[in-house]
Amino acid sequence: MSLMRNLNRALTATTGLQVRKATPATPATPAKSANPKAAAPKPATKKPTTVYRCPAPEELATDRLLRQPVFIMSPVRSGSTLLRMLMNAHSRLHSPHELHIRRLEVGYGSKLSQKAMSALDLERGDLEHLLWDRVMHRELVKSGKDFIVEKTPSNAFVHERIRDCWPDARFVFLLRHPVSIAQSWHEGDPDKRTYDEAAADALRYMKAVDKARKGLTGHTVRYEDITADPEQEMRRLCEFLDLDFEPTMLDYGKKDDAQVVKGLGDWRDKIKTGQVQSGRALPTEDDIPEILRPMCQAWGYSE
């Protein structure tokens, strides 16, 4: 009989206890997080640079169907839906809801298809530009008008590529008081973003528009000026576009047949009235948070 067994007999008789051989402890398995998003973040992968060429003036007739498309470069909640409705009421301008063309991408189904396109001097970016141009041209042809106006706010992030895609494009820069933009962006979905979060998010768009204004030639208009004197601002805009001003632009609800689509621009009751409404009162200096002060100064809304 082993020493261990004899010892346990004696211990059991006197104390009721026994000696057991120790077993190695099993490493604890980390508990799974109830929130899968709380897991360690994956390293960010940088999207490859899109390769494309800029068509020369003599190539435009072959490479582009559109002529002189107009792009409104604006931050979110800056009055771009109102501006596009006013412009769309012109007999020669067609401005549909936001098209988000920059998100339309092209992929190769095989290496052979990629090789075939490369042999035609068409890289992926060139194919995407052809798609963008075709979609917008189709919309313009359906309207029966002469020029298309596109106003998706995120276009400001790719303003250089839009310029390269359409060398004859014309640009309208729409500004609004940065605090009013942040307030409107917050009020649009207060459960989704706090005011501070709205200000930080909207500032990204403002910076992109500011960069576009410095890199492109175009016409600048302010939301506050449109609401204060829409006729004067539309006359100035028409002059920039080399068009005759049409009074019907001011009563866009009677002539505008564009659909106001929820999620593709402003769809609230104010825009559906068909007439320009007064804007909100301008914020005071005390209303400007520190994060927005540089942009307020850059755009002339603060000293």
Tab-separated table of C-alpha atoms in Angstrom:
chain	number	residue	atom	x	y	z
A	1	MET	CA	0.000	0.000	0.000
A	2	SER	CA	1.391	3.377	-0.940
A	3	LEU	CA	2.493	6.010	1.527
A	4	MET	CA	-0.234	8.355	0.212
A	5	ARG	CA	-2.982	5.806	0.883
A	6	ASN	CA	-1.711	5.065	4.445
A	7	LEU	CA	-1.482	8.749	5.207
A	8	ASN	CA	-5.017	9.396	3.966
A	9	ARG	CA	-6.361	6.499	6.076
A	10	ALA	CA	-4.845	7.993	9.204
A	11	LEU	CA	-6.003	11.510	8.327
A	12	THR	CA	-9.533	10.336	7.555
A	13	ALA	CA	-9.788	8.500	10.856
A	14	THR	CA	-8.600	11.480	12.915
A	15	THR	CA	-9.639	14.585	10.932
A	16	GLY	CA	-11.898	13.468	8.077
A	17	LEU	CA	-9.511	15.106	5.591
A	18	GLN	CA	-7.472	13.643	2.724
A	19	VAL	CA	-4.455	14.698	0.686
A	20	ARG	CA	-4.918	15.036	-3.093
A	21	LYS	CA	-2.311	15.433	-5.813
A	22	ALA	CA	-2.371	18.928	-7.240
A	23	THR	CA	-3.464	19.315	-10.886
A	24	PRO	CA	-2.122	22.089	-13.131
A	25	ALA	CA	-4.508	25.039	-13.383
A	26	THR	CA	-6.225	25.503	-16.756
A	27	PRO	CA	-5.667	28.999	-18.156
A	28	ALA	CA	-8.857	31.001	-18.007
A	29	THR	CA	-10.557	31.652	-21.342
A	30	PRO	CA	-11.194	35.358	-21.815
A	31	ALA	CA	-14.886	36.093	-21.696
A	32	LYS	CA	-16.398	37.125	-25.027
A	33	SER	CA	-17.577	40.689	-25.137
A	34	ALA	CA	-21.305	41.125	-25.404
A	35	ASN	CA	-20.626	43.888	-27.868
A	36	PRO	CA	-18.758	42.590	-30.945
A	37	LYS	CA	-17.716	46.156	-31.768
A	38	ALA	CA	-15.729	46.250	-28.519
A	39	ALA	CA	-13.235	43.732	-29.904
A	40	ALA	CA	-9.739	44.893	-30.746
A	41	PRO	CA	-9.960	47.067	-33.873
A	42	LYS	CA	-8.507	45.717	-37.067
A	43	PRO	CA	-5.628	47.673	-38.500
A	44	ALA	CA	-6.890	50.209	-41.016
A	45	THR	CA	-6.176	49.379	-44.636
A	46	LYS	CA	-5.601	52.321	-46.919
A	47	LYS	CA	-7.653	52.223	-50.095
A	48	PRO	CA	-5.445	52.086	-53.179
A	49	THR	CA	-5.209	55.274	-55.188
A	50	THR	CA	-7.615	55.207	-58.127
A	51	VAL	CA	-5.804	55.446	-61.447
A	52	TYR	CA	-7.356	57.527	-64.198
A	53	ARG	CA	-6.390	60.021	-66.860
A	54	CYS	CA	-7.721	63.512	-67.486
A	55	PRO	CA	-9.240	63.843	-70.961
A	56	ALA	CA	-7.657	66.543	-73.091
A	57	PRO	CA	-10.000	69.172	-74.621
A	58	GLU	CA	-9.895	67.392	-77.976
A	59	GLU	CA	-10.919	64.110	-76.273
A	60	LEU	CA	-14.023	65.444	-74.539
A	61	ALA	CA	-16.267	64.749	-77.522
A	62	THR	CA	-15.265	61.075	-77.297
A	63	ASP	CA	-14.936	60.582	-73.556
A	64	ARG	CA	-17.823	62.675	-72.161
A	65	LEU	CA	-21.480	63.054	-73.004
A	66	LEU	CA	-22.092	65.925	-70.564
A	67	ARG	CA	-21.151	69.472	-71.362
A	68	GLN	CA	-20.412	72.016	-68.619
A	69	PRO	CA	-22.058	70.191	-65.711
A	70	VAL	CA	-22.599	72.334	-62.620
A	71	PHE	CA	-21.575	71.124	-59.155
A	72	ILE	CA	-22.748	72.764	-55.934
A	73	MET	CA	-19.977	72.360	-53.365
A	74	SER	CA	-21.515	72.727	-49.928
A	75	PRO	CA	-21.391	71.334	-46.404
A	76	VAL	CA	-24.310	69.340	-45.033
A	77	ARG	CA	-27.318	71.365	-43.827
A	78	SER	CA	-26.228	74.501	-45.684
A	79	GLY	CA	-29.313	75.059	-47.842
A	80	SER	CA	-28.162	73.082	-50.870
A	81	THR	CA	-31.598	71.529	-51.398
A	82	LEU	CA	-33.172	74.980	-51.523
A	83	LEU	CA	-30.535	76.159	-53.986
A	84	ARG	CA	-30.947	73.174	-56.267
A	85	MET	CA	-34.759	73.603	-56.249
A	86	LEU	CA	-34.362	77.247	-57.279
A	87	MET	CA	-31.936	76.271	-60.032
A	88	ASN	CA	-34.094	73.392	-61.175
A	89	ALA	CA	-36.971	75.820	-61.726
A	90	HIS	CA	-34.901	77.398	-64.540
A	91	SER	CA	-35.946	76.218	-68.002
A	92	ARG	CA	-32.364	75.215	-68.903
A	93	LEU	CA	-31.120	73.720	-65.617
A	94	HIS	CA	-31.949	70.273	-64.291
A	95	SER	CA	-31.013	69.591	-60.670
A	96	PRO	CA	-32.238	66.218	-59.374
A	97	HIS	CA	-31.892	64.853	-55.849
A	98	GLU	CA	-28.421	63.958	-54.586
A	99	LEU	CA	-26.862	61.388	-56.928
A	100	HIS	CA	-23.828	60.264	-54.867
A	101	ILE	CA	-22.009	59.332	-58.052
A	102	ARG	CA	-18.629	59.210	-56.300
A	103	ARG	CA	-19.767	55.989	-54.629
A	104	LEU	CA	-20.419	54.256	-57.952
A	105	GLU	CA	-17.457	51.947	-58.465
A	106	VAL	CA	-16.337	49.553	-61.190
A	107	GLY	CA	-14.698	46.166	-60.679
A	108	TYR	CA	-13.083	43.663	-63.031
A	109	GLY	CA	-14.694	40.251	-63.401
A	110	SER	CA	-11.422	38.672	-64.482
A	111	LYS	CA	-7.804	39.466	-65.264
A	112	LEU	CA	-8.660	39.208	-68.937
A	113	SER	CA	-11.297	41.935	-68.660
A	114	GLN	CA	-8.752	44.153	-66.914
A	115	LYS	CA	-6.184	43.431	-69.620
A	116	ALA	CA	-8.737	44.178	-72.341
A	117	MET	CA	-9.674	47.534	-70.814
A	118	SER	CA	-6.032	48.484	-70.280
A	119	ALA	CA	-5.419	47.790	-73.954
A	120	LEU	CA	-8.096	50.425	-74.658
A	121	ASP	CA	-6.250	52.852	-72.357
A	122	LEU	CA	-9.057	52.556	-69.794
A	123	GLU	CA	-8.104	51.958	-66.169
A	124	ARG	CA	-10.633	51.427	-63.379
A	125	GLY	CA	-10.906	55.141	-62.661
A	126	ASP	CA	-11.565	55.883	-66.336
A	127	LEU	CA	-14.354	53.312	-66.401
A	128	GLU	CA	-15.899	54.854	-63.286
A	129	HIS	CA	-15.792	58.273	-64.908
A	130	LEU	CA	-17.584	56.900	-67.962
A	131	LEU	CA	-20.252	55.454	-65.663
A	132	TRP	CA	-20.662	58.691	-63.719
A	133	ASP	CA	-20.967	60.665	-66.933
A	134	ARG	CA	-23.488	58.247	-68.440
A	135	VAL	CA	-25.741	58.215	-65.359
A	136	MET	CA	-25.847	61.998	-65.182
A	137	HIS	CA	-26.295	62.396	-68.933
A	138	ARG	CA	-29.215	59.949	-68.861
A	139	GLU	CA	-30.871	62.049	-66.153
A	140	LEU	CA	-30.282	65.234	-68.137
A	141	VAL	CA	-31.699	63.791	-71.371
A	142	LYS	CA	-34.832	62.646	-69.527
A	143	SER	CA	-35.349	66.199	-68.293
A	144	GLY	CA	-35.124	67.744	-71.760
A	145	LYS	CA	-32.951	70.578	-70.423
A	146	ASP	CA	-29.458	71.782	-71.301
A	147	PHE	CA	-27.313	71.553	-68.170
A	148	ILE	CA	-27.302	69.321	-65.107
A	149	VAL	CA	-26.667	70.560	-61.549
A	150	GLU	CA	-25.398	68.063	-58.961
A	151	LYS	CA	-25.368	68.939	-55.273
A	152	THR	CA	-24.290	65.957	-53.147
A	153	PRO	CA	-22.358	67.479	-50.173
A	154	SER	CA	-19.745	64.696	-50.081
A	155	ASN	CA	-18.620	65.706	-53.589
A	156	ALA	CA	-16.430	68.295	-51.865
A	157	PHE	CA	-14.188	65.471	-50.624
A	158	VAL	CA	-13.366	64.508	-54.228
A	159	HIS	CA	-13.506	67.925	-55.872
A	160	GLU	CA	-10.182	67.375	-57.641
A	161	ARG	CA	-11.376	64.141	-59.217
A	162	ILE	CA	-14.633	65.771	-60.342
A	163	ARG	CA	-12.608	68.560	-61.946
A	164	ASP	CA	-10.405	65.969	-63.663
A	165	CYS	CA	-13.425	63.985	-64.850
A	166	TRP	CA	-15.153	67.026	-66.364
A	167	PRO	CA	-12.534	69.676	-67.252
A	168	ASP	CA	-15.320	72.018	-68.396
A	169	ALA	CA	-17.346	71.668	-65.155
A	170	ARG	CA	-18.571	74.793	-63.364
A	171	PHE	CA	-18.608	75.100	-59.577
A	172	VAL	CA	-20.909	76.930	-57.177
A	173	PHE	CA	-19.740	77.205	-53.557
A	174	LEU	CA	-22.555	77.490	-51.021
A	175	LEU	CA	-21.650	78.807	-47.560
A	176	ARG	CA	-23.650	79.177	-44.357
A	177	HIS	CA	-22.798	80.248	-40.817
A	178	PRO	CA	-20.892	77.242	-39.376
A	179	VAL	CA	-22.879	77.353	-36.112
A	180	SER	CA	-26.185	77.267	-38.022
A	181	ILE	CA	-24.888	74.276	-39.971
A	182	ALA	CA	-23.947	72.443	-36.759
A	183	GLN	CA	-27.279	73.264	-35.111
A	184	SER	CA	-29.257	72.056	-38.130
A	185	TRP	CA	-27.149	68.896	-38.425
A	186	HIS	CA	-27.815	68.118	-34.759
A	187	GLU	CA	-31.533	68.890	-34.976
A	188	GLY	CA	-31.882	66.632	-38.012
A	189	ASP	CA	-31.249	63.574	-35.815
A	190	PRO	CA	-30.612	64.526	-32.159
A	191	ASP	CA	-30.666	60.873	-31.053
A	192	LYS	CA	-27.862	60.039	-33.471
A	193	ARG	CA	-25.466	62.891	-32.672
A	194	THR	CA	-25.044	65.407	-29.898
A	195	TYR	CA	-24.493	69.053	-30.776
A	196	ASP	CA	-20.742	68.712	-30.162
A	197	GLU	CA	-20.608	65.602	-32.363
A	198	ALA	CA	-22.630	67.371	-35.046
A	199	ALA	CA	-20.253	70.333	-34.990
A	200	ALA	CA	-17.186	68.095	-35.353
A	201	ASP	CA	-18.762	66.040	-38.140
A	202	ALA	CA	-20.063	69.042	-40.087
A	203	LEU	CA	-16.661	70.697	-39.768
A	204	ARG	CA	-15.186	67.933	-41.963
A	205	TYR	CA	-17.492	69.034	-44.788
A	206	MET	CA	-16.745	72.704	-44.196
A	207	LYS	CA	-13.006	72.080	-44.445
A	208	ALA	CA	-13.507	70.107	-47.667
A	209	VAL	CA	-15.567	72.928	-49.190
A	210	ASP	CA	-12.996	75.484	-48.063
A	211	LYS	CA	-10.258	73.453	-49.737
A	212	ALA	CA	-12.347	73.193	-52.907
A	213	ARG	CA	-12.851	76.985	-52.965
A	214	LYS	CA	-9.085	77.454	-52.859
A	215	GLY	CA	-8.392	74.843	-55.541
A	216	LEU	CA	-11.179	75.531	-58.031
A	217	THR	CA	-12.583	78.535	-59.869
A	218	GLY	CA	-16.249	79.207	-59.271
A	219	HIS	CA	-19.025	81.345	-57.833
A	220	THR	CA	-19.698	81.740	-54.092
A	221	VAL	CA	-23.172	82.280	-52.652
A	222	ARG	CA	-24.322	82.386	-49.030
A	223	TYR	CA	-27.478	80.762	-47.683
A	224	GLU	CA	-28.268	83.862	-45.629
A	225	ASP	CA	-28.134	86.030	-48.765
A	226	ILE	CA	-30.419	83.652	-50.664
A	227	THR	CA	-33.073	83.765	-47.945
A	228	ALA	CA	-32.742	87.545	-47.564
A	229	ASP	CA	-32.838	88.485	-51.270
A	230	PRO	CA	-33.336	85.427	-53.491
A	231	GLU	CA	-33.869	87.422	-56.687
A	232	GLN	CA	-30.572	89.265	-56.431
A	233	GLU	CA	-28.652	86.069	-55.664
A	234	MET	CA	-30.291	84.110	-58.496
A	235	ARG	CA	-29.539	86.946	-60.925
A	236	ARG	CA	-25.874	86.846	-59.896
A	237	LEU	CA	-25.803	83.072	-60.232
A	238	CYS	CA	-27.433	83.114	-63.658
A	239	GLU	CA	-24.893	85.693	-64.805
A	240	PHE	CA	-22.081	83.378	-63.699
A	241	LEU	CA	-23.664	80.489	-65.635
A	242	ASP	CA	-24.221	82.736	-68.681
A	243	LEU	CA	-27.989	82.263	-68.488
A	244	ASP	CA	-30.892	84.694	-68.478
A	245	PHE	CA	-32.564	85.085	-65.096
A	246	GLU	CA	-36.092	83.663	-64.952
A	247	PRO	CA	-38.525	85.023	-62.308
A	248	THR	CA	-40.155	81.592	-62.059
A	249	MET	CA	-37.045	80.420	-60.201
A	250	LEU	CA	-38.263	82.281	-57.105
A	251	ASP	CA	-41.518	80.315	-56.978
A	252	TYR	CA	-39.880	76.963	-57.556
A	253	GLY	CA	-42.853	74.980	-56.226
A	254	LYS	CA	-44.940	75.773	-59.315
A	255	LYS	CA	-42.365	74.652	-61.868
A	256	ASP	CA	-40.171	72.141	-60.086
A	257	ASP	CA	-41.122	68.559	-60.892
A	258	ALA	CA	-38.170	67.002	-59.034
A	259	GLN	CA	-38.977	64.533	-56.301
A	260	VAL	CA	-37.983	65.400	-52.757
A	261	VAL	CA	-36.625	62.047	-51.594
A	262	LYS	CA	-36.059	61.366	-47.901
A	263	GLY	CA	-32.399	60.733	-47.228
A	264	LEU	CA	-31.278	62.380	-50.479
A	265	GLY	CA	-31.333	65.980	-49.328
A	266	ASP	CA	-33.760	68.031	-47.245
A	267	TRP	CA	-37.290	66.642	-47.292
A	268	ARG	CA	-38.922	68.592	-44.477
A	269	ASP	CA	-42.026	70.787	-44.693
A	270	LYS	CA	-40.088	74.035	-45.046
A	271	ILE	CA	-38.531	72.989	-48.364
A	272	LYS	CA	-41.877	71.636	-49.588
A	273	THR	CA	-43.567	75.048	-49.399
A	274	GLY	CA	-42.219	75.866	-52.856
A	275	GLN	CA	-41.045	79.322	-51.838
A	276	VAL	CA	-37.960	80.718	-50.150
A	277	GLN	CA	-38.497	80.957	-46.382
A	278	SER	CA	-36.681	83.242	-43.954
A	279	GLY	CA	-33.562	81.758	-42.405
A	280	ARG	CA	-32.932	81.424	-38.682
A	281	ALA	CA	-31.378	84.291	-36.769
A	282	LEU	CA	-27.605	84.435	-37.026
A	283	PRO	CA	-25.727	83.068	-34.005
A	284	THR	CA	-23.987	85.545	-31.725
A	285	GLU	CA	-20.271	85.502	-30.929
A	286	ASP	CA	-21.075	83.768	-27.628
A	287	ASP	CA	-22.828	80.967	-29.530
A	288	ILE	CA	-19.675	79.990	-31.432
A	289	PRO	CA	-17.905	76.950	-29.947
A	290	GLU	CA	-14.130	76.956	-30.034
A	291	ILE	CA	-13.987	74.181	-32.624
A	292	LEU	CA	-15.891	76.338	-35.164
A	293	ARG	CA	-14.195	79.692	-34.547
A	294	PRO	CA	-11.454	79.305	-37.207
A	295	MET	CA	-14.019	78.440	-39.889
A	296	CYS	CA	-16.338	81.271	-38.832
A	297	GLN	CA	-13.420	83.667	-39.240
A	298	ALA	CA	-12.312	82.166	-42.565
A	299	TRP	CA	-15.831	82.552	-44.012
A	300	GLY	CA	-16.373	86.066	-42.665
A	301	TYR	CA	-18.935	85.215	-40.002
A	302	SER	CA	-16.746	86.258	-37.088
A	303	GLU	CA	-13.983	88.743	-36.386
